[in-house]
mmCIF file of C-alpha atoms in Angstrom:
data_model
loop_
_atom_site.group_PDB
_atom_site.id
_atom_site.type_symbol
_atom_site.label_atom_id
_atom_site.label_comp_id
_atom_site.label_asym_id
_atom_site.label_seq_id
_atom_site.Cartn_x
_atom_site.Cartn_y
_atom_site.Cartn_z
ATOM 1 C CA UNK E 26 -15.377 -16.413 30.340
ATOM 2 C CA UNK E 27 -12.312 -18.287 29.054
ATOM 3 C CA UNK E 28 -9.215 -16.112 27.405
ATOM 4 C CA UNK E 29 -8.484 -15.554 24.290
ATOM 5 C CA UNK E 30 -4.688 -16.595 23.872
ATOM 6 C CA UNK E 31 -4.878 -16.835 20.266
ATOM 7 C CA UNK E 32 -6.757 -13.384 19.973
ATOM 8 C CA UNK E 33 -4.609 -11.762 22.483
ATOM 9 C CA UNK E 34 -1.030 -13.221 20.631
ATOM 10 C CA UNK E 35 -1.716 -11.874 17.342
ATOM 11 C CA UNK E 36 -2.579 -8.308 18.409
ATOM 12 C CA UNK E 37 0.742 -8.122 20.734
ATOM 13 C CA UNK E 38 2.352 -9.148 17.539
ATOM 14 C CA UNK E 39 0.600 -6.761 15.743
ATOM 15 C CA UNK E 40 1.502 -3.686 18.195
ATOM 16 C CA UNK E 41 5.022 -4.938 18.326
ATOM 17 C CA UNK E 42 5.371 -5.434 14.985
ATOM 18 C CA UNK E 43 4.164 -1.821 14.594
ATOM 19 C CA UNK E 44 6.448 -0.597 17.295
ATOM 20 C CA UNK E 45 9.315 -2.194 15.274
ATOM 21 C CA UNK E 46 10.294 -4.291 18.393
ATOM 22 C CA UNK E 47 10.160 -7.430 15.890
ATOM 23 C CA UNK E 48 12.848 -6.552 13.704
ATOM 24 C CA UNK E 49 12.458 -7.130 10.146
ATOM 25 C CA UNK E 50 8.796 -8.526 11.053
ATOM 26 C CA UNK E 51 6.348 -5.817 9.431
ATOM 27 C CA UNK E 52 2.899 -4.937 10.037
ATOM 28 C CA UNK E 53 1.871 -6.755 6.922
ATOM 29 C CA UNK E 54 3.879 -10.053 7.719
ATOM 30 C CA UNK E 55 1.318 -10.224 11.274
ATOM 31 C CA UNK E 56 -1.545 -9.862 9.110
ATOM 32 C CA UNK E 57 -1.043 -12.488 6.685
ATOM 33 C CA UNK E 58 0.473 -14.975 9.344
ATOM 34 C CA UNK E 59 -3.167 -13.935 11.045
ATOM 35 C CA UNK E 60 -4.967 -14.732 7.779
ATOM 36 C CA UNK E 61 -2.966 -18.258 7.608
ATOM 37 C CA UNK E 62 -3.461 -19.315 11.422
ATOM 38 C CA UNK E 63 -7.109 -18.357 10.675
ATOM 39 C CA UNK E 64 -7.045 -20.780 7.796
ATOM 40 C CA UNK E 65 -5.179 -23.687 9.526
ATOM 41 C CA UNK E 66 -5.707 -23.861 13.134
ATOM 42 C CA UNK E 67 -2.610 -25.591 14.968
ATOM 43 C CA UNK E 68 -3.404 -24.148 18.318
ATOM 44 C CA UNK E 69 -6.594 -25.915 19.396
ATOM 45 C CA UNK E 70 -8.198 -22.966 19.454
ATOM 46 C CA UNK E 71 -5.452 -21.518 21.366
ATOM 47 C CA UNK E 72 -5.269 -23.948 23.832
ATOM 48 C CA UNK E 73 -1.853 -24.866 22.875
ATOM 49 C CA UNK E 74 -0.730 -21.610 24.038
ATOM 50 C CA UNK E 75 -1.777 -22.068 27.888
ATOM 51 C CA UNK E 76 1.103 -21.865 29.891
ATOM 52 C CA UNK E 77 -0.291 -23.255 32.773
ATOM 53 C CA UNK E 78 1.877 -21.490 35.148
ATOM 54 C CA UNK E 79 -0.338 -20.155 38.628
ATOM 55 C CA UNK E 80 0.297 -17.153 39.722
ATOM 56 C CA UNK E 81 2.086 -18.120 43.161
ATOM 57 C CA UNK E 82 4.922 -19.970 41.542
ATOM 58 C CA UNK E 83 7.963 -18.320 40.033
ATOM 59 C CA UNK E 84 7.159 -17.016 36.258
ATOM 60 C CA UNK E 85 7.857 -14.031 33.855
ATOM 61 C CA UNK E 86 5.738 -11.137 33.973
ATOM 62 C CA UNK E 87 3.094 -10.566 31.712
ATOM 63 C CA UNK E 88 4.673 -8.992 28.620
ATOM 64 C CA UNK E 89 7.263 -11.785 29.108
ATOM 65 C CA UNK E 90 4.760 -14.575 29.010
ATOM 66 C CA UNK E 91 3.155 -12.719 25.743
ATOM 67 C CA UNK E 92 6.453 -12.919 24.102
ATOM 68 C CA UNK E 93 6.310 -16.624 24.686
ATOM 69 C CA UNK E 94 3.223 -17.577 23.333
ATOM 70 C CA UNK E 95 3.995 -15.293 20.342
ATOM 71 C CA UNK E 96 6.919 -17.870 20.187
ATOM 72 C CA UNK E 97 5.283 -21.047 20.684
ATOM 73 C CA UNK E 98 2.775 -19.579 18.032
ATOM 74 C CA UNK E 99 5.649 -18.931 15.672
ATOM 75 C CA UNK E 100 7.279 -22.290 16.438
ATOM 76 C CA UNK E 101 4.079 -24.169 15.797
ATOM 77 C CA UNK E 102 3.428 -22.843 12.493
ATOM 78 C CA UNK E 103 7.122 -23.593 11.345
ATOM 79 C CA UNK E 104 6.795 -27.181 12.657
ATOM 80 C CA UNK E 105 9.712 -26.263 15.144
ATOM 81 C CA UNK E 106 7.159 -28.216 17.737
ATOM 82 C CA UNK E 107 3.926 -30.773 17.335
ATOM 83 C CA UNK E 108 1.376 -28.854 19.652
ATOM 84 C CA UNK E 109 1.661 -31.372 22.350
ATOM 85 C CA UNK E 110 5.057 -30.154 22.830
ATOM 86 C CA UNK E 111 4.035 -26.264 23.559
ATOM 87 C CA UNK E 112 3.797 -26.896 27.344
ATOM 88 C CA UNK E 113 7.359 -28.260 27.720
ATOM 89 C CA UNK E 114 8.730 -26.083 25.374
ATOM 90 C CA UNK E 115 7.500 -22.758 27.010
ATOM 91 C CA UNK E 116 9.186 -24.405 30.429
ATOM 92 C CA UNK E 117 12.407 -24.814 28.193
ATOM 93 C CA UNK E 118 12.822 -21.154 27.350
ATOM 94 C CA UNK E 119 11.037 -19.516 30.538
ATOM 95 C CA UNK E 120 14.112 -18.025 31.266
ATOM 96 C CA UNK E 121 15.429 -16.831 28.260
ATOM 97 C CA UNK E 122 15.811 -12.744 27.672
ATOM 98 C CA UNK E 123 13.347 -10.875 26.163
ATOM 99 C CA UNK E 124 15.206 -10.233 23.196
ATOM 100 C CA UNK E 125 15.954 -13.419 22.112
ATOM 101 C CA UNK E 126 12.358 -14.257 22.251
ATOM 102 C CA UNK E 127 11.818 -11.545 20.065
ATOM 103 C CA UNK E 128 14.502 -12.578 17.641
ATOM 104 C CA UNK E 129 13.179 -15.850 17.203
ATOM 105 C CA UNK E 130 9.716 -14.789 16.954
ATOM 106 C CA UNK E 131 10.412 -12.844 13.855
ATOM 107 C CA UNK E 132 12.668 -14.838 12.281
ATOM 108 C CA UNK E 133 10.177 -18.553 12.644
ATOM 109 C CA UNK E 134 7.434 -16.006 11.264
ATOM 110 C CA UNK E 135 9.491 -14.892 8.514
ATOM 111 C CA UNK E 136 10.710 -18.563 7.756
ATOM 112 C CA UNK E 137 7.051 -20.049 7.645
ATOM 113 C CA UNK E 138 5.961 -17.003 5.490
ATOM 114 C CA UNK E 139 8.557 -17.661 3.181
ATOM 115 C CA UNK E 140 9.245 -14.782 0.375
ATOM 116 C CA UNK E 141 6.791 -12.689 0.273
ATOM 117 C CA UNK E 142 8.454 -9.419 -1.269
ATOM 118 C CA UNK E 143 8.404 -11.228 -4.658
ATOM 119 C CA UNK E 144 5.297 -13.120 -4.465
ATOM 120 C CA UNK E 145 2.159 -11.279 -6.130
ATOM 121 C CA UNK E 146 -0.995 -10.326 -3.662
ATOM 122 C CA UNK E 147 -4.196 -10.218 -5.531
ATOM 123 C CA UNK E 148 -6.544 -7.250 -4.174
ATOM 124 C CA UNK E 149 -10.471 -7.635 -4.468
ATOM 125 C CA UNK E 150 -13.117 -4.912 -3.785
ATOM 126 C CA UNK E 151 -14.234 -5.565 -0.368
ATOM 127 C CA UNK E 152 -16.168 -1.965 0.101
ATOM 128 C CA UNK E 153 -16.233 0.870 -2.463
ATOM 129 C CA UNK E 154 -14.776 4.094 -1.586
ATOM 130 C CA UNK E 155 -16.841 7.309 -1.513
ATOM 131 C CA UNK E 156 -16.663 10.673 0.104
ATOM 132 C CA UNK E 157 -13.484 10.812 2.470
ATOM 133 C CA UNK E 158 -13.156 6.858 2.105
ATOM 134 C CA UNK E 159 -11.232 5.307 -0.020
ATOM 135 C CA UNK E 160 -12.164 1.387 -1.300
ATOM 136 C CA UNK E 161 -11.087 -1.094 0.735
ATOM 137 C CA UNK E 162 -9.980 -4.865 -0.302
ATOM 138 C CA UNK E 163 -9.606 -8.573 0.212
ATOM 139 C CA UNK E 164 -5.890 -9.490 -0.038
ATOM 140 C CA UNK E 165 -5.015 -13.103 -1.115
ATOM 141 C CA UNK E 166 -1.557 -14.064 -1.801
ATOM 142 C CA UNK E 167 -0.748 -15.976 -4.649
ATOM 143 C CA UNK E 168 1.559 -18.546 -5.547
ATOM 144 C CA UNK E 169 4.037 -16.988 -7.853
ATOM 145 C CA UNK E 170 5.137 -13.513 -8.458
ATOM 146 C CA UNK E 171 3.322 -10.880 -10.899
ATOM 147 C CA UNK E 172 5.296 -12.246 -14.106
ATOM 148 C CA UNK E 173 4.134 -15.777 -14.020
ATOM 149 C CA UNK E 174 0.292 -14.277 -12.951
ATOM 150 C CA UNK E 175 0.497 -12.191 -15.816
ATOM 151 C CA UNK E 176 1.508 -15.034 -18.140
ATOM 152 C CA UNK E 177 -0.651 -17.882 -16.565
ATOM 153 C CA UNK E 178 -3.948 -15.521 -16.698
ATOM 154 C CA UNK E 179 -3.368 -14.712 -20.002
ATOM 155 C CA UNK E 180 -2.932 -18.196 -21.181
ATOM 156 C CA UNK E 181 -6.109 -19.097 -19.696
ATOM 157 C CA UNK E 182 -7.651 -16.565 -21.844
ATOM 158 C CA UNK E 183 -8.251 -13.952 -18.904
ATOM 159 C CA UNK E 184 -8.215 -10.576 -19.845
ATOM 160 C CA UNK E 185 -5.089 -8.736 -18.241
ATOM 161 C CA UNK E 186 -3.794 -5.895 -18.450
ATOM 162 C CA UNK E 187 -0.484 -3.966 -16.799
ATOM 163 C CA UNK E 188 -0.961 -0.650 -15.200
ATOM 164 C CA UNK E 189 2.676 1.373 -15.042
ATOM 165 C CA UNK E 190 2.261 4.179 -13.195
ATOM 166 C CA UNK E 191 4.647 7.395 -13.189
ATOM 167 C CA UNK E 192 7.742 5.720 -13.857
ATOM 168 C CA UNK E 193 8.968 9.047 -15.670
ATOM 169 C CA UNK E 194 12.271 10.414 -16.362
ATOM 170 C CA UNK E 195 15.710 9.548 -16.534
ATOM 171 C CA UNK E 196 15.818 6.722 -13.749
ATOM 172 C CA UNK E 197 19.800 6.371 -14.302
ATOM 173 C CA UNK E 198 20.775 10.430 -13.591
ATOM 174 C CA UNK E 199 17.770 10.821 -10.886
ATOM 175 C CA UNK E 200 17.416 10.530 -7.279
ATOM 176 C CA UNK E 201 16.645 7.279 -5.572
ATOM 177 C CA UNK E 202 12.971 6.423 -5.336
ATOM 178 C CA UNK E 203 13.259 2.445 -4.514
ATOM 179 C CA UNK E 204 13.847 1.538 -8.402
ATOM 180 C CA UNK E 205 17.294 0.141 -6.304
ATOM 181 C CA UNK E 206 15.880 -1.746 -3.671
ATOM 182 C CA UNK E 207 16.556 -5.371 -3.658
ATOM 183 C CA UNK E 208 13.696 -8.164 -3.452
ATOM 184 C CA UNK E 209 15.038 -11.547 -3.733
ATOM 185 C CA UNK E 210 18.416 -10.782 -4.682
ATOM 186 C CA UNK E 211 16.746 -8.327 -7.629
ATOM 187 C CA UNK E 212 16.187 -4.820 -7.893
ATOM 188 C CA UNK E 213 12.468 -3.245 -8.405
ATOM 189 C CA UNK E 214 13.670 -1.913 -11.452
ATOM 190 C CA UNK E 215 14.813 -5.173 -12.929
ATOM 191 C CA UNK E 216 11.462 -6.613 -11.479
ATOM 192 C CA UNK E 217 9.438 -4.084 -13.395
ATOM 193 C CA UNK E 218 11.663 -4.809 -16.553
ATOM 194 C CA UNK E 219 10.826 -8.357 -16.313
ATOM 195 C CA UNK E 220 6.942 -7.918 -16.143
ATOM 196 C CA UNK E 221 7.389 -5.445 -19.310
ATOM 197 C CA UNK E 222 9.458 -8.301 -21.195
ATOM 198 C CA UNK E 223 6.649 -10.581 -20.690
ATOM 199 C CA UNK E 224 3.824 -8.454 -21.678
ATOM 200 C CA UNK E 225 5.689 -7.305 -24.897
ATOM 201 C CA UNK E 226 6.270 -11.331 -25.466
ATOM 202 C CA UNK E 227 2.363 -12.188 -25.180
ATOM 203 C CA UNK E 228 1.123 -9.154 -27.112
ATOM 204 C CA UNK E 229 -0.585 -7.679 -23.602
ATOM 205 C CA UNK E 230 -1.693 -4.101 -23.073
ATOM 206 C CA UNK E 231 0.162 -2.054 -21.164
ATOM 207 C CA UNK E 232 -1.417 1.295 -19.923
ATOM 208 C CA UNK E 233 1.628 3.714 -19.647
ATOM 209 C CA UNK E 234 0.860 6.378 -17.241
ATOM 210 C CA UNK E 235 2.655 9.242 -16.483
ATOM 211 C CA UNK E 236 1.989 13.044 -14.821
ATOM 212 C CA UNK E 237 2.183 15.423 -17.719
ATOM 213 C CA UNK E 238 -0.226 18.867 -17.153
ATOM 214 C CA UNK E 239 0.041 20.041 -20.117
ATOM 215 C CA UNK E 240 0.034 16.817 -22.297
ATOM 216 C CA UNK E 241 -3.394 15.775 -20.137
ATOM 217 C CA UNK E 242 -5.526 19.046 -20.899
ATOM 218 C CA UNK E 243 -4.473 19.118 -25.005
ATOM 219 C CA UNK E 244 -7.216 19.734 -27.133
ATOM 220 C CA UNK E 245 -8.107 16.546 -29.480
ATOM 221 C CA UNK E 246 -7.557 13.341 -27.376
ATOM 222 C CA UNK E 247 -9.317 10.474 -27.647
ATOM 223 C CA UNK E 248 -8.553 6.731 -27.108
ATOM 224 C CA UNK E 249 -7.962 5.907 -30.615
ATOM 225 C CA UNK E 250 -4.969 8.724 -30.272
ATOM 226 C CA UNK E 251 -3.744 7.412 -27.320
ATOM 227 C CA UNK E 252 -3.552 3.881 -27.953
ATOM 228 C CA UNK E 253 -1.049 5.140 -31.152
ATOM 229 C CA UNK E 254 2.274 3.731 -30.781
ATOM 230 C CA UNK E 255 3.480 7.154 -32.474
ATOM 231 C CA UNK E 256 1.185 9.245 -29.289
ATOM 232 C CA UNK E 257 3.784 7.594 -27.106
ATOM 233 C CA UNK E 258 7.263 8.311 -28.947
ATOM 234 C CA UNK E 259 5.629 12.099 -29.476
ATOM 235 C CA UNK E 260 4.490 12.885 -25.941
ATOM 236 C CA UNK E 261 6.562 15.490 -23.868
ATOM 237 C CA UNK E 262 6.872 13.388 -20.539
ATOM 238 C CA UNK E 263 7.744 10.220 -21.367
ATOM 239 C CA UNK E 264 8.244 7.005 -19.303
ATOM 240 C CA UNK E 265 11.817 6.042 -18.518
ATOM 241 C CA UNK E 266 13.826 5.143 -21.353
ATOM 242 C CA UNK E 267 14.997 2.098 -19.240
ATOM 243 C CA UNK E 268 11.385 0.345 -19.046
ATOM 244 C CA UNK E 269 10.161 2.122 -22.244
ATOM 245 C CA UNK E 270 12.314 0.016 -24.192
ATOM 246 C CA UNK E 271 10.336 -3.293 -23.368
ATOM 247 C CA UNK E 272 7.074 -1.674 -24.795
ATOM 248 C CA UNK E 273 7.715 -2.780 -28.407
ATOM 249 C CA UNK E 274 5.603 -5.468 -28.810
ATOM 250 C CA UNK E 275 2.559 -4.865 -26.088
ATOM 251 C CA UNK E 276 -0.366 -3.058 -26.858
ATOM 252 C CA UNK E 277 0.599 0.294 -25.493
ATOM 253 C CA UNK E 278 -1.837 3.211 -24.109
ATOM 254 C CA UNK E 279 0.305 6.222 -23.313
ATOM 255 C CA UNK E 280 -2.224 8.096 -20.580
ATOM 256 C CA UNK E 281 -1.121 11.322 -19.376
ATOM 257 C CA UNK E 282 -2.923 12.672 -16.329
ATOM 258 C CA UNK E 283 -2.658 16.100 -14.667
ATOM 259 C CA UNK E 284 -2.085 15.415 -11.018
ATOM 260 C CA UNK E 285 -1.944 12.073 -8.432
ATOM 261 C CA UNK E 286 -4.947 9.824 -9.199
ATOM 262 C CA UNK E 287 -5.019 8.411 -13.067
ATOM 263 C CA UNK E 288 -8.856 8.063 -13.122
ATOM 264 C CA UNK E 289 -9.434 12.733 -12.957
ATOM 265 C CA UNK E 290 -8.929 14.317 -16.059
ATOM 266 C CA UNK E 291 -7.980 11.091 -18.496
ATOM 267 C CA UNK E 292 -9.256 8.837 -20.468
ATOM 268 C CA UNK E 293 -8.132 5.747 -18.629
ATOM 269 C CA UNK E 294 -11.517 4.794 -17.644
ATOM 270 C CA UNK E 295 -12.520 4.769 -21.360
ATOM 271 C CA UNK E 296 -9.508 2.488 -22.237
ATOM 272 C CA UNK E 297 -10.193 0.061 -19.689
ATOM 273 C CA UNK E 298 -13.385 -0.205 -20.924
ATOM 274 C CA UNK E 299 -12.655 -0.510 -24.742
ATOM 275 C CA UNK E 300 -10.632 -3.224 -23.535
ATOM 276 C CA UNK E 301 -12.868 -4.807 -21.627
ATOM 277 C CA UNK E 302 -9.913 -5.796 -18.923
ATOM 278 C CA UNK E 303 -11.055 -7.294 -15.478
ATOM 279 C CA UNK E 304 -7.918 -7.699 -13.907
ATOM 280 C CA UNK E 305 -4.543 -5.295 -14.261
ATOM 281 C CA UNK E 306 -1.064 -5.955 -13.024
ATOM 282 C CA UNK E 307 -0.125 -2.303 -11.185
ATOM 283 C CA UNK E 308 2.940 -1.045 -10.771
ATOM 284 C CA UNK E 309 4.811 1.874 -10.362
ATOM 285 C CA UNK E 310 5.601 4.997 -8.171
ATOM 286 C CA UNK E 311 4.481 6.260 -5.946
ATOM 287 C CA UNK E 312 3.190 3.446 -3.760
ATOM 288 C CA UNK E 313 1.727 5.838 -1.112
ATOM 289 C CA UNK E 314 0.360 8.507 -3.299
ATOM 290 C CA UNK E 315 -0.052 7.781 -7.257
ATOM 291 C CA UNK E 316 -0.355 4.059 -7.121
ATOM 292 C CA UNK E 317 -2.319 4.019 -4.149
ATOM 293 C CA UNK E 318 -4.987 6.557 -5.623
ATOM 294 C CA UNK E 319 -5.144 4.892 -8.815
ATOM 295 C CA UNK E 320 -6.202 1.665 -6.868
ATOM 296 C CA UNK E 321 -8.042 2.378 -3.390
ATOM 297 C CA UNK E 322 -9.435 6.071 -4.683
ATOM 298 C CA UNK E 323 -8.407 9.464 -4.240
ATOM 299 C CA UNK E 324 -10.898 10.674 -1.094
ATOM 300 C CA UNK E 325 -12.758 13.770 -1.504
ATOM 301 C CA UNK E 326 -11.428 17.016 0.206
ATOM 302 C CA UNK E 327 -13.792 18.573 2.539
ATOM 303 C CA UNK E 328 -12.364 22.297 3.776
ATOM 304 C CA UNK E 329 -13.453 25.354 5.865
ATOM 305 C CA UNK E 330 -13.641 28.141 3.232
ATOM 306 C CA UNK E 331 -14.997 31.520 3.834
ATOM 307 C CA UNK E 332 -18.647 32.745 2.792
ATOM 308 C CA UNK E 333 -17.525 34.086 -0.168
ATOM 309 C CA UNK E 334 -13.902 34.661 -1.937
ATOM 310 C CA UNK E 335 -11.716 37.001 -0.428
ATOM 311 C CA UNK E 336 -9.308 38.171 -2.847
ATOM 312 C CA UNK E 337 -5.061 39.167 -1.662
ATOM 313 C CA UNK E 338 -5.994 42.712 -2.733
ATOM 314 C CA UNK E 339 -9.141 42.673 -0.277
ATOM 315 C CA UNK E 340 -7.054 41.550 2.231
ATOM 316 C CA UNK E 341 -4.081 43.826 1.677
ATOM 317 C CA UNK E 342 -6.794 46.833 2.022
ATOM 318 C CA UNK E 343 -8.883 45.519 5.045
ATOM 319 C CA UNK E 344 -5.524 45.078 7.267
ATOM 320 C CA UNK E 345 -4.655 48.722 5.921
ATOM 321 C CA UNK E 346 -7.711 49.878 8.129
ATOM 322 C CA UNK E 347 -7.114 47.091 10.870
ATOM 323 C CA UNK E 348 -3.932 47.211 11.980
ATOM 324 C CA UNK E 349 -5.190 45.284 14.974
ATOM 325 C CA UNK E 350 -5.820 42.336 13.132
ATOM 326 C CA UNK E 351 -2.041 41.580 11.917
ATOM 327 C CA UNK E 352 -0.891 39.216 14.801
ATOM 328 C CA UNK E 353 -4.419 36.775 13.342
ATOM 329 C CA UNK E 354 -2.768 37.331 10.041
ATOM 330 C CA UNK E 355 0.464 36.495 11.078
ATOM 331 C CA UNK E 356 -0.945 33.628 13.109
ATOM 332 C CA UNK E 357 -3.886 32.445 10.436
ATOM 333 C CA UNK E 358 -4.343 34.207 7.431
ATOM 334 C CA UNK E 359 -7.267 31.509 6.565
ATOM 335 C CA UNK E 360 -8.716 32.517 9.837
ATOM 336 C CA UNK E 361 -8.986 36.443 8.729
ATOM 337 C CA UNK E 362 -10.316 35.347 5.556
ATOM 338 C CA UNK E 363 -13.444 34.046 7.206
ATOM 339 C CA UNK E 364 -13.499 37.170 9.432
ATOM 340 C CA UNK E 365 -13.643 39.167 6.552
ATOM 341 C CA UNK E 366 -15.936 37.084 4.824
ATOM 342 C CA UNK E 367 -17.942 37.691 7.588
ATOM 343 C CA UNK E 368 -18.134 33.917 8.437
ATOM 344 C CA UNK E 369 -17.025 30.296 7.082
ATOM 345 C CA UNK E 370 -18.883 27.075 5.672
ATOM 346 C CA UNK E 371 -17.449 23.876 5.188
ATOM 347 C CA UNK E 372 -17.476 22.847 1.660
ATOM 348 C CA UNK E 373 -16.097 19.961 -0.488
ATOM 349 C CA UNK E 374 -13.526 21.271 -2.500
ATOM 350 C CA UNK E 375 -12.366 17.993 -4.547
ATOM 351 C CA UNK E 376 -14.760 15.247 -5.300
ATOM 352 C CA UNK E 377 -14.116 11.642 -4.636
ATOM 353 C CA UNK E 378 -12.095 10.133 -7.534
ATOM 354 C CA UNK E 379 -12.549 6.274 -8.001
ATOM 355 C CA UNK E 380 -9.948 3.350 -8.389
ATOM 356 C CA UNK E 381 -9.698 0.285 -9.818
ATOM 357 C CA UNK E 382 -11.341 -1.154 -7.576
ATOM 358 C CA UNK E 383 -14.343 0.764 -7.320
ATOM 359 C CA UNK E 384 -14.578 0.007 -10.966
ATOM 360 C CA UNK E 385 -14.848 -3.651 -9.618
ATOM 361 C CA UNK E 386 -10.867 -4.408 -11.535
ATOM 362 C CA UNK E 387 -9.009 -6.757 -9.821
ATOM 363 C CA UNK E 388 -5.236 -5.507 -8.683
ATOM 364 C CA UNK E 389 -2.203 -7.630 -8.661
ATOM 365 C CA UNK E 390 0.743 -6.513 -7.358
ATOM 366 C CA UNK E 391 3.511 -7.128 -5.301
ATOM 367 C CA UNK E 392 6.261 -5.545 -2.834
ATOM 368 C CA UNK E 393 9.218 -5.955 -5.562
ATOM 369 C CA UNK E 394 7.000 -3.642 -8.102
ATOM 370 C CA UNK E 395 5.864 -0.678 -6.231
ATOM 371 C CA UNK E 396 8.216 1.905 -5.092
ATOM 372 C CA UNK E 397 8.199 4.201 -2.328
ATOM 373 C CA UNK E 398 10.199 7.266 -1.762
ATOM 374 C CA UNK E 399 9.867 5.816 2.431
ATOM 375 C CA UNK E 400 10.177 2.540 1.817
ATOM 376 C CA UNK E 401 6.907 2.134 3.782
ATOM 377 C CA UNK E 402 3.804 1.386 2.649
ATOM 378 C CA UNK E 403 0.734 2.278 3.783
ATOM 379 C CA UNK E 404 -2.207 0.236 5.730
ATOM 380 C CA UNK E 405 -4.490 -0.101 2.395
ATOM 381 C CA UNK E 406 -2.023 -2.429 0.963
ATOM 382 C CA UNK E 407 -3.062 -4.844 3.360
ATOM 383 C CA UNK E 408 -0.108 -7.640 3.385
ATOM 384 C CA UNK E 409 2.287 -5.095 1.733
ATOM 385 C CA UNK E 410 1.924 -2.636 4.816
ATOM 386 C CA UNK E 411 4.391 -1.919 6.612
ATOM 387 C CA UNK E 412 2.215 1.206 8.499
ATOM 388 C CA UNK E 413 -0.302 1.143 11.250
ATOM 389 C CA UNK E 414 -4.194 1.829 10.628
ATOM 390 C CA UNK E 415 -5.065 5.193 11.435
#
């Protein structure tokens, strides 16, 4: 059976990117690189990566050979060499130190990919979520940034809205949530402001979403009321003035929510249906919690609970008469509650909450408009992700 040199090389790239050994080359870069390679094979199904070095000749160790193949792959796609030159290039770099190879691999792949932080990515439903599993998406890199995508799609008569999530509070005085991180020489906050300015100029719909438990539980909320500018202006919890100042001109829907997922305890689904949007530009904070749960859904929580509720007062009375269980209480209070209740059971304590993809709504975003305190995006974000799959 012939070796899958191309597959092995891409696997090596992913493993080393996740391990942080390839400098600025992230997991998402490797995924996008592999996607482009699959659509335009320059290796003759991996043949151009064959080193053709016999075991009895002096040759580098196995990992070094992997690095050389990855270097050849990066060089082929960055047009540094042609396929016919790959063997000669392998001989030329055969004795280069590994750190040099790693640096060149990262540099050449990043150069080939171009500025991926500001360019938009389109997410479309692959599989719906449910139970403990979120929805999954197919990722397609767009040619432009999210602002241009918004303008182009609206100009062609598309039903496109902007979803701005949890950019509340005073960002001038607050902590760093990633708003000052530069992408393509411009801060994330400025990228978001640019999108809102385009939305306002084109009278696009903006879903202004904030965490406001009191506002979400207020009686008498209707879709019609939440579409009035006066509703947003009177809200107790508001989007930062640095962004809200760009709302005038847009069709605003101010939506308070009780917790992270936007579809839980809100009229968000009703707004989307009333507006008839099929595509949304998504921006906001935090990309790994509130934004991710709004896009990919929020998994159900499955917990082990007592067979019957045990109050704190009942637990205290039990310990007064069973002092021998004090070590168990100190070590695991939940286990003591299960013991007092006569056992435990597995229960769904929070059902699955849908996301935009579950609703068959296309999502467009970019790294430049997603803020994340850790600056590390989860695997669900595909090309934008830096974390390993779990």
